[in-house]
């Protein structure tokens, strides 16, 4: 990948620094809301469409694209296996966030990534979901991530420090690793 002095890992360092400065000057810009609308499609299937993104309470006007996400379960888990499962979306959300966090944090440190691959697994115990054992929580029991990162200008130790920083700064990892208030209301 050919990079310029101001673009590393596909991240424009000038834009990154401008964002940092803008948030320092106006901390309310750090407040971002993503939205999603979903419709059940019967059985274990649902279709979702991304909605508006808000920053500091205001709609981000240049985010006009909408993306469709579908989910289902494998046949062994009562689905029809026509789309990724919600459990796989959890891994995808973490992988996507890790990619952004690696690229941006590496760029800020002047680290060029020549490759980044994540091998990921998530374990569930269905006894909680099925209500068969009240001592088993229905959520994920463990998520494991193996990072394969290479850099032409950084040592293994430097990549380890980067990996530790990514774990501290990834919003999705933090969301998964800590209690988050989820409020659900019937309209």
PDB file of C-alpha atoms in Angstrom:
ATOM      1  CA  UNK A   1       0.000   0.000   0.000  1.00  0.00           C
ATOM      2  CA  UNK A   2       1.506   3.333  -1.021  1.00  0.00           C
ATOM      3  CA  UNK A   3       1.043   5.968   1.645  1.00  0.00           C
ATOM      4  CA  UNK A   4       1.959   9.638   1.827  1.00  0.00           C
ATOM      5  CA  UNK A   5       3.470  11.319   4.861  1.00  0.00           C
ATOM      6  CA  UNK A   6       0.019  12.515   5.926  1.00  0.00           C
ATOM      7  CA  UNK A   7      -1.868   9.297   5.126  1.00  0.00           C
ATOM      8  CA  UNK A   8      -0.930   6.129   7.007  1.00  0.00           C
ATOM      9  CA  UNK A   9      -3.043   2.964   6.941  1.00  0.00           C
ATOM     10  CA  UNK A  10      -5.639   4.815   4.892  1.00  0.00           C
ATOM     11  CA  UNK A  11      -6.071   7.353   7.703  1.00  0.00           C
ATOM     12  CA  UNK A  12      -5.548  11.030   6.878  1.00  0.00           C
ATOM     13  CA  UNK A  13      -3.432  12.210   9.803  1.00  0.00           C
ATOM     14  CA  UNK A  14      -4.299  15.851   9.128  1.00  0.00           C
ATOM     15  CA  UNK A  15      -8.017  15.005   9.319  1.00  0.00           C
ATOM     16  CA  UNK A  16      -7.381  12.933  12.471  1.00  0.00           C
ATOM     17  CA  UNK A  17      -5.563  15.846  14.107  1.00  0.00           C
ATOM     18  CA  UNK A  18      -8.304  18.271  13.004  1.00  0.00           C
ATOM     19  CA  UNK A  19     -10.911  15.973  14.578  1.00  0.00           C
ATOM     20  CA  UNK A  20      -8.924  15.769  17.820  1.00  0.00           C
ATOM     21  CA  UNK A  21      -8.612  19.557  17.911  1.00  0.00           C
ATOM     22  CA  UNK A  22     -12.310  20.097  17.124  1.00  0.00           C
ATOM     23  CA  UNK A  23     -13.378  17.750  19.948  1.00  0.00           C
ATOM     24  CA  UNK A  24     -10.915  19.401  22.342  1.00  0.00           C
ATOM     25  CA  UNK A  25     -12.419  22.799  21.470  1.00  0.00           C
ATOM     26  CA  UNK A  26     -16.033  21.586  21.408  1.00  0.00           C
ATOM     27  CA  UNK A  27     -16.386  18.470  23.628  1.00  0.00           C
ATOM     28  CA  UNK A  28     -20.055  18.142  22.623  1.00  0.00           C
ATOM     29  CA  UNK A  29     -18.826  16.960  19.182  1.00  0.00           C
ATOM     30  CA  UNK A  30     -17.741  13.736  20.901  1.00  0.00           C
ATOM     31  CA  UNK A  31     -21.416  12.805  21.400  1.00  0.00           C
ATOM     32  CA  UNK A  32     -22.427  10.568  18.476  1.00  0.00           C
ATOM     33  CA  UNK A  33     -25.669   8.568  18.026  1.00  0.00           C
ATOM     34  CA  UNK A  34     -26.216   5.844  15.424  1.00  0.00           C
ATOM     35  CA  UNK A  35     -29.752   4.709  14.577  1.00  0.00           C
ATOM     36  CA  UNK A  36     -31.224   1.548  13.084  1.00  0.00           C
ATOM     37  CA  UNK A  37     -34.779   0.502  12.194  1.00  0.00           C
ATOM     38  CA  UNK A  38     -35.717  -3.171  12.045  1.00  0.00           C
ATOM     39  CA  UNK A  39     -38.599  -5.319  10.845  1.00  0.00           C
ATOM     40  CA  UNK A  40     -39.196  -8.929  11.794  1.00  0.00           C
ATOM     41  CA  UNK A  41     -39.442 -11.172   8.732  1.00  0.00           C
ATOM     42  CA  UNK A  42     -40.868 -14.229  10.511  1.00  0.00           C
ATOM     43  CA  UNK A  43     -39.134 -17.025  12.357  1.00  0.00           C
ATOM     44  CA  UNK A  44     -35.606 -15.998  13.307  1.00  0.00           C
ATOM     45  CA  UNK A  45     -35.203 -13.529  10.434  1.00  0.00           C
ATOM     46  CA  UNK A  46     -35.147  -9.775  10.606  1.00  0.00           C
ATOM     47  CA  UNK A  47     -34.122  -6.979   8.284  1.00  0.00           C
ATOM     48  CA  UNK A  48     -32.622  -3.744   9.508  1.00  0.00           C
ATOM     49  CA  UNK A  49     -31.845  -0.467   7.780  1.00  0.00           C
ATOM     50  CA  UNK A  50     -29.366   2.055   9.063  1.00  0.00           C
ATOM     51  CA  UNK A  51     -30.782   5.463   9.884  1.00  0.00           C
ATOM     52  CA  UNK A  52     -29.417   8.882  10.570  1.00  0.00           C
ATOM     53  CA  UNK A  53     -26.233   9.601  12.468  1.00  0.00           C
ATOM     54  CA  UNK A  54     -26.286  12.476  14.950  1.00  0.00           C
ATOM     55  CA  UNK A  55     -23.306  14.367  16.325  1.00  0.00           C
ATOM     56  CA  UNK A  56     -23.739  16.802  19.195  1.00  0.00           C
ATOM     57  CA  UNK A  57     -27.484  16.227  18.783  1.00  0.00           C
ATOM     58  CA  UNK A  58     -27.500  17.348  15.154  1.00  0.00           C
ATOM     59  CA  UNK A  59     -28.055  15.187  12.105  1.00  0.00           C
ATOM     60  CA  UNK A  60     -24.854  14.533  10.138  1.00  0.00           C
ATOM     61  CA  UNK A  61     -26.067  15.874   6.797  1.00  0.00           C
ATOM     62  CA  UNK A  62     -23.424  14.246   4.588  1.00  0.00           C
ATOM     63  CA  UNK A  63     -24.325  10.739   5.858  1.00  0.00           C
ATOM     64  CA  UNK A  64     -27.158  10.001   3.449  1.00  0.00           C
ATOM     65  CA  UNK A  65     -26.356   6.374   2.581  1.00  0.00           C
ATOM     66  CA  UNK A  66     -28.537   3.630   4.044  1.00  0.00           C
ATOM     67  CA  UNK A  67     -27.399   0.054   4.495  1.00  0.00           C
ATOM     68  CA  UNK A  68     -29.492  -3.078   4.865  1.00  0.00           C
ATOM     69  CA  UNK A  69     -28.513  -5.723   7.386  1.00  0.00           C
ATOM     70  CA  UNK A  70     -30.235  -9.077   7.608  1.00  0.00           C
ATOM     71  CA  UNK A  71     -29.964 -11.719  10.288  1.00  0.00           C
ATOM     72  CA  UNK A  72     -31.121 -15.284  10.775  1.00  0.00           C
ATOM     73  CA  UNK A  73     -29.972 -18.301  12.712  1.00  0.00           C
ATOM     74  CA  UNK A  74     -28.527 -21.570  11.445  1.00  0.00           C
ATOM     75  CA  UNK A  75     -31.087 -24.343  10.983  1.00  0.00           C
ATOM     76  CA  UNK A  76     -29.701 -26.104  14.066  1.00  0.00           C
ATOM     77  CA  UNK A  77     -30.720 -23.005  16.070  1.00  0.00           C
ATOM     78  CA  UNK A  78     -34.294 -22.766  14.707  1.00  0.00           C
ATOM     79  CA  UNK A  79     -33.474 -20.514  11.755  1.00  0.00           C
ATOM     80  CA  UNK A  80     -33.354 -20.973   7.997  1.00  0.00           C
ATOM     81  CA  UNK A  81     -29.652 -20.056   7.624  1.00  0.00           C
ATOM     82  CA  UNK A  82     -30.277 -17.283   5.080  1.00  0.00           C
ATOM     83  CA  UNK A  83     -28.149 -14.608   6.740  1.00  0.00           C
ATOM     84  CA  UNK A  84     -25.504 -14.049   9.398  1.00  0.00           C
ATOM     85  CA  UNK A  85     -26.586 -14.710  12.965  1.00  0.00           C
ATOM     86  CA  UNK A  86     -26.759 -11.947  15.586  1.00  0.00           C
ATOM     87  CA  UNK A  87     -23.782 -13.641  17.295  1.00  0.00           C
ATOM     88  CA  UNK A  88     -21.766 -13.227  14.104  1.00  0.00           C
ATOM     89  CA  UNK A  89     -22.807  -9.576  13.948  1.00  0.00           C
ATOM     90  CA  UNK A  90     -21.356  -9.109  17.428  1.00  0.00           C
ATOM     91  CA  UNK A  91     -18.027 -10.385  16.122  1.00  0.00           C
ATOM     92  CA  UNK A  92     -18.345  -8.207  13.001  1.00  0.00           C
ATOM     93  CA  UNK A  93     -19.071  -5.130  15.112  1.00  0.00           C
ATOM     94  CA  UNK A  94     -15.998  -5.800  17.233  1.00  0.00           C
ATOM     95  CA  UNK A  95     -13.858  -6.572  14.158  1.00  0.00           C
ATOM     96  CA  UNK A  96     -14.966  -3.390  12.408  1.00  0.00           C
ATOM     97  CA  UNK A  97     -14.276  -1.284  15.468  1.00  0.00           C
ATOM     98  CA  UNK A  98     -10.888  -2.936  16.008  1.00  0.00           C
ATOM     99  CA  UNK A  99      -9.956  -2.208  12.368  1.00  0.00           C
ATOM    100  CA  UNK A 100     -10.799   1.482  12.789  1.00  0.00           C
ATOM    101  CA  UNK A 101      -9.083   1.674  16.173  1.00  0.00           C
ATOM    102  CA  UNK A 102      -5.950  -0.117  14.922  1.00  0.00           C
ATOM    103  CA  UNK A 103      -5.689   2.020  11.776  1.00  0.00           C
ATOM    104  CA  UNK A 104      -6.234   5.340  13.561  1.00  0.00           C
ATOM    105  CA  UNK A 105      -4.050   4.601  16.583  1.00  0.00           C
ATOM    106  CA  UNK A 106      -1.284   3.190  14.400  1.00  0.00           C
ATOM    107  CA  UNK A 107      -1.438   6.253  12.135  1.00  0.00           C
ATOM    108  CA  UNK A 108      -1.266   8.575  15.138  1.00  0.00           C
ATOM    109  CA  UNK A 109       1.882   6.733  16.278  1.00  0.00           C
ATOM    110  CA  UNK A 110       3.431   6.666  12.794  1.00  0.00           C
ATOM    111  CA  UNK A 111       3.054   2.873  12.600  1.00  0.00           C
ATOM    112  CA  UNK A 112       2.495   1.516   9.095  1.00  0.00           C
ATOM    113  CA  UNK A 113       0.378  -1.633   9.052  1.00  0.00           C
ATOM    114  CA  UNK A 114       1.136  -3.955   6.150  1.00  0.00           C
ATOM    115  CA  UNK A 115      -1.539  -6.421   7.257  1.00  0.00           C
ATOM    116  CA  UNK A 116      -4.154  -6.868   9.951  1.00  0.00           C
ATOM    117  CA  UNK A 117      -6.266  -9.996  10.359  1.00  0.00           C
ATOM    118  CA  UNK A 118      -8.479 -10.954  13.292  1.00  0.00           C
ATOM    119  CA  UNK A 119      -9.532 -14.508  14.092  1.00  0.00           C
ATOM    120  CA  UNK A 120     -12.583 -14.302  16.352  1.00  0.00           C
ATOM    121  CA  UNK A 121     -14.835 -16.628  18.334  1.00  0.00           C
ATOM    122  CA  UNK A 122     -17.805 -16.058  20.636  1.00  0.00           C
ATOM    123  CA  UNK A 123     -19.314 -18.701  22.930  1.00  0.00           C
ATOM    124  CA  UNK A 124     -22.946 -18.896  24.039  1.00  0.00           C
ATOM    125  CA  UNK A 125     -24.608 -21.369  26.404  1.00  0.00           C
ATOM    126  CA  UNK A 126     -28.160 -21.784  25.069  1.00  0.00           C
ATOM    127  CA  UNK A 127     -29.440 -23.032  28.437  1.00  0.00           C
ATOM    128  CA  UNK A 128     -29.838 -19.379  29.459  1.00  0.00           C
ATOM    129  CA  UNK A 129     -31.690 -18.366  26.264  1.00  0.00           C
ATOM    130  CA  UNK A 130     -33.942 -21.419  26.464  1.00  0.00           C
ATOM    131  CA  UNK A 131     -34.686 -20.830  30.163  1.00  0.00           C
ATOM    132  CA  UNK A 132     -33.399 -24.276  31.108  1.00  0.00           C
ATOM    133  CA  UNK A 133     -30.870 -23.104  33.692  1.00  0.00           C
ATOM    134  CA  UNK A 134     -31.481 -19.822  35.499  1.00  0.00           C
ATOM    135  CA  UNK A 135     -27.844 -19.740  36.652  1.00  0.00           C
ATOM    136  CA  UNK A 136     -26.665 -19.410  33.033  1.00  0.00           C
ATOM    137  CA  UNK A 137     -26.862 -15.940  31.538  1.00  0.00           C
ATOM    138  CA  UNK A 138     -28.306 -15.813  28.001  1.00  0.00           C
ATOM    139  CA  UNK A 139     -25.511 -13.599  26.705  1.00  0.00           C
ATOM    140  CA  UNK A 140     -22.068 -14.438  25.431  1.00  0.00           C
ATOM    141  CA  UNK A 141     -19.851 -16.348  27.802  1.00  0.00           C
ATOM    142  CA  UNK A 142     -16.552 -15.336  26.206  1.00  0.00           C
ATOM    143  CA  UNK A 143     -15.167 -13.596  23.129  1.00  0.00           C
ATOM    144  CA  UNK A 144     -11.674 -14.496  21.939  1.00  0.00           C
ATOM    145  CA  UNK A 145      -9.680 -12.446  19.429  1.00  0.00           C
ATOM    146  CA  UNK A 146      -6.354 -13.440  17.934  1.00  0.00           C
ATOM    147  CA  UNK A 147      -4.653 -10.531  16.187  1.00  0.00           C
ATOM    148  CA  UNK A 148      -2.297 -11.063  13.263  1.00  0.00           C
ATOM    149  CA  UNK A 149      -0.630  -7.704  12.590  1.00  0.00           C
ATOM    150  CA  UNK A 150       2.467  -6.883  10.593  1.00  0.00           C
ATOM    151  CA  UNK A 151       4.357  -3.640  10.187  1.00  0.00           C
ATOM    152  CA  UNK A 152       7.452  -2.766   8.171  1.00  0.00           C
ATOM    153  CA  UNK A 153       8.488  -0.031  10.623  1.00  0.00           C
ATOM    154  CA  UNK A 154       7.499  -1.358  14.059  1.00  0.00           C
ATOM    155  CA  UNK A 155       8.731  -4.183  16.260  1.00  0.00           C
ATOM    156  CA  UNK A 156       6.610  -6.943  17.766  1.00  0.00           C
ATOM    157  CA  UNK A 157       6.783  -5.016  21.049  1.00  0.00           C
ATOM    158  CA  UNK A 158       5.468  -1.896  19.312  1.00  0.00           C
ATOM    159  CA  UNK A 159       2.588  -3.915  17.862  1.00  0.00           C
ATOM    160  CA  UNK A 160       1.886  -5.330  21.332  1.00  0.00           C
ATOM    161  CA  UNK A 161       1.709  -1.788  22.758  1.00  0.00           C
ATOM    162  CA  UNK A 162      -0.621  -0.834  19.891  1.00  0.00           C
ATOM    163  CA  UNK A 163      -2.828  -3.868  20.637  1.00  0.00           C
ATOM    164  CA  UNK A 164      -3.054  -2.840  24.297  1.00  0.00           C
ATOM    165  CA  UNK A 165      -4.027   0.706  23.261  1.00  0.00           C
ATOM    166  CA  UNK A 166      -6.672  -0.674  20.883  1.00  0.00           C
ATOM    167  CA  UNK A 167      -8.207  -2.709  23.708  1.00  0.00           C
ATOM    168  CA  UNK A 168      -8.374   0.421  25.868  1.00  0.00           C
ATOM    169  CA  UNK A 169      -9.836   2.675  23.153  1.00  0.00           C
ATOM    170  CA  UNK A 170     -12.187   0.483  21.106  1.00  0.00           C
ATOM    171  CA  UNK A 171     -15.758   1.685  21.756  1.00  0.00           C
ATOM    172  CA  UNK A 172     -17.301  -1.663  20.785  1.00  0.00           C
ATOM    173  CA  UNK A 173     -14.876  -3.658  22.951  1.00  0.00           C
ATOM    174  CA  UNK A 174     -15.700  -1.347  25.852  1.00  0.00           C
ATOM    175  CA  UNK A 175     -19.424  -1.817  25.146  1.00  0.00           C
ATOM    176  CA  UNK A 176     -19.043  -5.602  25.236  1.00  0.00           C
ATOM    177  CA  UNK A 177     -16.718  -5.689  28.259  1.00  0.00           C
ATOM    178  CA  UNK A 178     -18.703  -3.368  30.541  1.00  0.00           C
ATOM    179  CA  UNK A 179     -22.265  -2.958  31.700  1.00  0.00           C
ATOM    180  CA  UNK A 180     -24.298  -0.744  29.365  1.00  0.00           C
ATOM    181  CA  UNK A 181     -27.799   0.473  30.186  1.00  0.00           C
ATOM    182  CA  UNK A 182     -30.231  -0.865  27.596  1.00  0.00           C
ATOM    183  CA  UNK A 183     -33.731   0.559  27.816  1.00  0.00           C
ATOM    184  CA  UNK A 184     -36.548  -1.181  25.946  1.00  0.00           C
ATOM    185  CA  UNK A 185     -40.096   0.176  25.792  1.00  0.00           C
ATOM    186  CA  UNK A 186     -43.220  -1.033  24.051  1.00  0.00           C
ATOM    187  CA  UNK A 187     -44.645   1.721  21.846  1.00  0.00           C
TER     188      UNK A 187
END
